[in-house]
Coordinates of N, CA, C and O in Angstrom, one line a residue:
M1 N -9.5 -8.2 25.2 CA -8.8 -7.2 24.5 C -9.1 -5.8 25.1 O -10.2 -5.5 25.4
T2 N -8.0 -5.0 25.2 CA -8.2 -3.7 25.9 C -8.8 -2.7 24.9 O -8.9 -3.0 23.7
D3 N -9.3 -1.6 25.4 CA -9.9 -0.6 24.5 C -8.9 -0.1 23.5 O -9.3 0.2 22.3
V4 N -7.6 0.1 23.9 CA -6.6 0.5 22.9 C -6.4 -0.5 21.8 O -6.4 -0.2 20.6
N5 N -6.4 -1.8 22.2 CA -6.2 -2.8 21.2 C -7.5 -2.9 20.3 O -7.3 -3.1 19.1
S6 N -8.6 -2.8 20.9 CA -9.9 -2.8 20.1 C -9.9 -1.6 19.1 O -10.3 -1.8 17.9
A7 N -9.5 -0.5 19.5 CA -9.5 0.7 18.7 C -8.5 0.5 17.5 O -8.7 0.9 16.4
A8 N -7.3 0.0 17.9 CA -6.3 -0.2 16.9 C -6.7 -1.2 15.9 O -6.5 -1.1 14.7
N9 N -7.4 -2.3 16.3 CA -7.9 -3.3 15.4 C -8.9 -2.8 14.5 O -8.9 -3.0 13.3
A10 N -9.8 -1.9 15.0 CA -10.9 -1.3 14.2 C -10.2 -0.4 13.2 O -10.7 -0.4 12.0
E11 N -9.2 0.3 13.5 CA -8.5 1.2 12.6 C -7.8 0.4 11.5 O -7.8 0.8 10.3
L12 N -7.2 -0.7 11.9 CA -6.6 -1.6 10.9 C -7.6 -2.2 9.9 O -7.3 -2.2 8.7
I13 N -8.7 -2.6 10.4 CA -9.8 -3.1 9.5 C -10.2 -2.0 8.5 O -10.3 -2.3 7.3
K14 N -10.4 -0.8 9.0 CA -10.8 0.3 8.2 C -9.7 0.6 7.1 O -10.0 0.8 5.9
L15 N -8.5 0.7 7.6 CA -7.4 0.9 6.7 C -7.3 -0.1 5.6 O -7.2 0.2 4.4
N16 N -7.4 -1.4 5.9 CA -7.4 -2.5 5.0 C -8.5 -2.4 4.0 O -8.3 -2.5 2.7
Q17 N -9.7 -2.1 4.4 CA -10.9 -2.0 3.6 C -10.7 -0.8 2.5 O -10.9 -1.0 1.3
H18 N -10.3 0.3 3.0 CA -10.1 1.5 2.2 C -9.0 1.2 1.1 O -9.1 1.5 0.0
F19 N -7.9 0.6 1.6 CA -6.8 0.3 0.7 C -7.2 -0.7 -0.4 O -6.9 -0.5 -1.6
L20 N -7.8 -1.8 0.0 CA -8.2 -2.8 -1.0 C -9.2 -2.3 -2.0 O -9.2 -2.5 -3.2
M21 N -10.2 -1.5 -1.5 CA -11.2 -0.9 -2.4 C -10.5 0.1 -3.4 O -10.8 0.2 -4.6
L22 N -9.6 0.9 -2.8 CA -8.9 1.9 -3.7 C -8.0 1.2 -4.7 O -8.0 1.6 -5.9
A23 N -7.4 0.1 -4.3 CA -6.5 -0.6 -5.2 C -7.4 -1.2 -6.3 O -7.0 -1.1 -7.5
Q24 N -8.5 -1.8 -6.0 CA -9.4 -2.3 -7.1 C -9.9 -1.2 -8.0 O -9.9 -1.4 -9.2
K25 N -10.2 0.0 -7.5 CA -10.7 1.1 -8.3 C -9.6 1.5 -9.3 O -9.9 1.7 -10.5
H26 N -8.4 1.6 -8.8 CA -7.3 2.0 -9.7 C -6.9 1.0 -10.7 O -6.5 1.3 -11.8
L27 N -7.0 -0.3 -10.3 CA -6.7 -1.4 -11.2 C -7.7 -1.5 -12.4 O -7.3 -1.8 -13.5
V28 N -8.9 -1.1 -12.1 CA -9.9 -1.1 -13.2 C -9.7 0.1 -14.1 O -9.8 0.0 -15.3
A29 N -9.4 1.3 -13.5 CA -9.3 2.5 -14.2 C -8.0 2.5 -15.1 O -8.1 3.0 -16.3
N30 N -6.9 2.1 -14.5 CA -5.6 2.2 -15.3 C -4.7 1.1 -14.7 O -3.9 1.4 -13.8
P31 N -4.8 -0.1 -15.2 CA -4.0 -1.2 -14.6 C -2.5 -1.1 -14.6 O -1.9 -1.4 -13.6
I32 N -2.0 -0.5 -15.6 CA -0.5 -0.4 -15.7 C 0.0 0.6 -14.7 O 0.9 0.3 -13.9
T33 N -0.6 1.7 -14.6 CA -0.2 2.7 -13.7 C -0.5 2.3 -12.2 O 0.4 2.4 -11.3
A34 N -1.6 1.6 -12.0 CA -1.9 1.1 -10.7 C -0.9 0.1 -10.2 O -0.5 0.1 -9.0
K35 N -0.5 -0.8 -11.1 CA 0.5 -1.9 -10.7 C 1.8 -1.2 -10.3 O 2.4 -1.6 -9.3
F36 N 2.2 -0.2 -11.0 CA 3.4 0.5 -10.7 C 3.3 1.2 -9.4 O 4.2 1.1 -8.5
K37 N 2.2 2.0 -9.2 CA 2.1 2.8 -8.0 C 1.9 2.0 -6.8 O 2.4 2.3 -5.7
L38 N 1.2 0.8 -6.9 CA 1.0 -0.1 -5.8 C 2.2 -1.0 -5.6 O 2.3 -1.6 -4.5
G39 N 3.1 -1.1 -6.5 CA 4.2 -2.0 -6.4 C 3.8 -3.4 -6.4 O 4.4 -4.2 -5.6
I40 N 2.9 -3.8 -7.3 CA 2.4 -5.2 -7.3 C 2.7 -5.8 -8.7 O 2.8 -5.1 -9.7
D41 N 2.7 -7.1 -8.7 CA 2.9 -7.8 -10.0 C 1.5 -8.2 -10.6 O 0.5 -8.0 -10.0
E42 N 1.6 -8.8 -11.8 CA 0.3 -9.2 -12.5 C -0.5 -10.2 -11.7 O -1.8 -10.0 -11.6
P43 N 0.0 -11.2 -11.1 CA -0.8 -12.2 -10.3 C -1.5 -11.5 -9.1 O -2.7 -11.7 -8.9
T44 N -0.8 -10.6 -8.5 CA -1.4 -9.9 -7.3 C -2.5 -8.9 -7.8 O -3.6 -8.8 -7.2
A45 N -2.3 -8.3 -9.0 CA -3.3 -7.4 -9.5 C -4.5 -8.1 -9.9 O -5.7 -7.7 -9.7
T46 N -4.3 -9.3 -10.5 CA -5.5 -10.2 -10.9 C -6.2 -10.6 -9.6 O -7.5 -10.6 -9.6
F47 N -5.5 -11.0 -8.6 CA -6.2 -11.4 -7.4 C -7.0 -10.3 -6.8 O -8.1 -10.4 -6.4
L48 N -6.4 -9.1 -6.7 CA -7.1 -7.9 -6.1 C -8.3 -7.5 -6.9 O -9.4 -7.2 -6.4
S49 N -8.2 -7.6 -8.2 CA -9.3 -7.2 -9.1 C -10.4 -8.2 -9.0 O -11.6 -7.8 -9.2
S50 N -10.1 -9.4 -8.7 CA -11.2 -10.4 -8.7 C -11.9 -10.6 -7.3 O -12.9 -11.3 -7.2
M51 N -11.4 -9.8 -6.3 CA -12.0 -9.9 -5.0 C -13.4 -9.4 -4.9 O -13.7 -8.3 -5.5
S52 N -14.3 -10.1 -4.3 CA -15.7 -9.6 -4.1 C -15.7 -8.7 -2.8 O -14.8 -8.7 -2.0
P53 N -16.8 -8.0 -2.6 CA -16.9 -7.2 -1.4 C -16.8 -8.0 -0.1 O -16.1 -7.6 0.8
L54 N -17.3 -9.3 -0.2 CA -17.2 -10.2 1.0 C -15.7 -10.6 1.2 O -15.3 -10.7 2.3
D55 N -15.0 -10.8 0.1 CA -13.6 -11.2 0.2 C -12.8 -10.1 0.8 O -11.9 -10.3 1.6
I56 N -13.1 -8.8 0.4 CA -12.4 -7.7 0.9 C -12.7 -7.6 2.4 O -11.8 -7.3 3.2
Q57 N -13.9 -7.8 2.8 CA -14.3 -7.7 4.2 C -13.6 -8.8 5.0 O -13.0 -8.5 6.1
R58 N -13.5 -10.0 4.5 CA -12.9 -11.1 5.3 C -11.4 -10.8 5.4 O -10.8 -11.0 6.5
L59 N -10.7 -10.4 4.3 CA -9.3 -10.1 4.4 C -9.0 -8.9 5.3 O -8.0 -8.9 6.0
S60 N -9.9 -7.9 5.2 CA -9.7 -6.7 6.1 C -9.7 -7.1 7.6 O -9.0 -6.5 8.4
E61 N -10.6 -8.0 7.9 CA -10.7 -8.4 9.3 C -9.7 -9.5 9.8 O -9.8 -10.0 10.9
S62 N -8.8 -9.8 8.9 CA -7.8 -10.9 9.2 C -6.8 -10.5 10.3 O -6.2 -11.4 10.9
G63 N -6.7 -9.2 10.6 CA -5.7 -8.8 11.6 C -4.3 -8.6 11.0 O -3.4 -8.2 11.8
V64 N -4.2 -8.7 9.7 CA -2.9 -8.5 9.1 C -3.1 -7.2 8.2 O -4.0 -7.1 7.5
C65 N -2.1 -6.4 8.2 CA -2.1 -5.2 7.4 C -1.9 -5.5 5.9 O -1.0 -6.2 5.6
A66 N -2.9 -5.1 5.1 CA -2.8 -5.4 3.7 C -1.8 -4.6 2.9 O -1.4 -4.9 1.8
I67 N -1.4 -3.5 3.5 CA -0.4 -2.6 2.9 C 1.0 -3.0 3.2 O 1.3 -3.2 4.4
Q68 N 1.9 -3.1 2.2 CA 3.3 -3.4 2.4 C 4.1 -2.2 1.9 O 4.0 -1.8 0.8
F69 N 4.9 -1.6 2.8 CA 5.7 -0.5 2.5 C 6.9 -1.0 1.6 O 7.4 -2.0 1.9
R70 N 7.3 -0.2 0.7 CA 8.4 -0.6 -0.2 C 9.7 0.1 0.2 O 10.7 0.0 -0.5
F71 N 9.8 0.8 1.3 CA 11.0 1.4 1.8 C 11.7 0.5 2.7 O 11.2 -0.2 3.5
D72 N 13.1 0.6 2.6 CA 13.9 -0.1 3.5 C 15.0 0.9 4.1 O 14.9 2.1 3.8
E73 N 15.9 0.3 4.8 CA 16.9 1.2 5.5 C 17.7 2.1 4.5 O 18.0 3.2 4.8
S74 N 18.0 1.5 3.3 CA 18.7 2.3 2.4 C 17.9 3.5 1.8 O 18.4 4.4 1.2
S75 N 16.5 3.4 1.9 CA 15.7 4.4 1.4 C 15.5 5.6 2.3 O 15.1 6.7 1.9
L76 N 15.8 5.4 3.6 CA 15.5 6.5 4.6 C 16.3 7.8 4.3 O 15.6 8.8 4.5
P77 N 17.5 7.8 3.9 CA 18.2 9.1 3.6 C 17.5 9.8 2.5 O 17.3 11.0 2.5
H78 N 17.0 9.1 1.5 CA 16.3 9.7 0.4 C 14.9 10.3 0.8 O 14.5 11.3 0.4
L79 N 14.3 9.5 1.7 CA 13.0 10.0 2.2 C 13.2 11.3 3.0 O 12.4 12.3 2.9
N80 N 14.2 11.4 3.8 CA 14.5 12.6 4.6 C 14.8 13.8 3.6 O 14.4 14.9 3.9
K81 N 15.6 13.5 2.5 CA 15.8 14.5 1.6 C 14.5 15.0 0.9 O 14.4 16.2 0.6
Y82 N 13.7 14.1 0.6 CA 12.4 14.4 0.0 C 11.6 15.3 0.9 O 11.0 16.4 0.5
I83 N 11.5 15.0 2.2 CA 10.8 15.8 3.1 C 11.4 17.2 3.2 O 10.7 18.2 3.4
S84 N 12.7 17.3 3.0 CA 13.4 18.6 3.0 C 13.3 19.4 1.7 O 13.8 20.5 1.7
G85 N 12.6 18.8 0.7 CA 12.3 19.5 -0.5 C 13.0 19.0 -1.8 O 12.8 19.6 -2.8
D86 N 13.7 18.0 -1.7 CA 14.4 17.4 -2.9 C 13.4 16.4 -3.6 O 13.3 15.3 -3.2
D87 N 12.6 16.9 -4.6 CA 11.6 16.1 -5.2 C 12.1 14.8 -5.8 O 11.4 13.8 -5.9
L88 N 13.3 14.8 -6.4 CA 13.9 13.7 -7.0 C 14.2 12.5 -6.0 O 14.2 11.4 -6.4
A89 N 14.4 12.9 -4.8 CA 14.8 11.9 -3.8 C 13.8 10.8 -3.5 O 14.1 9.7 -3.2
L90 N 12.5 11.2 -3.7 CA 11.4 10.2 -3.5 C 11.5 9.1 -4.6 O 11.4 7.9 -4.3
T91 N 11.7 9.5 -5.8 CA 11.9 8.5 -6.9 C 13.1 7.6 -6.6 O 13.1 6.4 -6.8
Q92 N 14.2 8.2 -6.1 CA 15.4 7.5 -5.8 C 15.1 6.5 -4.7 O 15.6 5.4 -4.7
A93 N 14.3 6.9 -3.7 CA 14.0 6.0 -2.6 C 13.2 4.8 -3.0 O 13.5 3.7 -2.7
V94 N 12.2 5.1 -3.9 CA 11.4 4.0 -4.4 C 12.1 3.0 -5.3 O 12.0 1.8 -5.2
L95 N 13.0 3.6 -6.1 CA 13.8 2.7 -7.0 C 15.1 2.2 -6.4 O 15.7 1.4 -7.0
G96 N 15.4 2.7 -5.2 CA 16.7 2.3 -4.6 C 17.9 2.7 -5.3 O 18.9 2.0 -5.4
Q97 N 17.8 3.9 -5.9 CA 19.0 4.5 -6.6 C 19.6 5.7 -6.0 O 19.0 6.3 -5.1
G98 N 20.7 6.1 -6.6 CA 21.3 7.4 -6.2 C 22.1 7.3 -5.0 O 22.1 6.3 -4.2
A99 N 22.9 8.3 -4.8 CA 23.8 8.3 -3.6 C 23.1 8.8 -2.4 O 22.2 9.6 -2.5
N100 N 23.5 8.4 -1.2 CA 22.9 8.9 0.0 C 23.4 10.2 0.2 O 23.3 11.0 0.9

């Protein structure tokens, strides 16, 4: 593995660990809001909440990104509008609503 690949893999592991720990923290503090913000269903929330630190470590090192983006091609115009200052556009992008 090259140095670039090793560094990228190390960053992916760190990203996964941070995301999974943050998800668990938010699911404990406020499950309803956390599920909405993370875009996950009840079985996924239960799975994440039940993970041990060793489980998080093993999944983090799997080489697969644990984060899944909820944006698709139809969301991109809304995201561009949000970046330009239209605060409502982000909600439209997440919900897949509104005119482009």
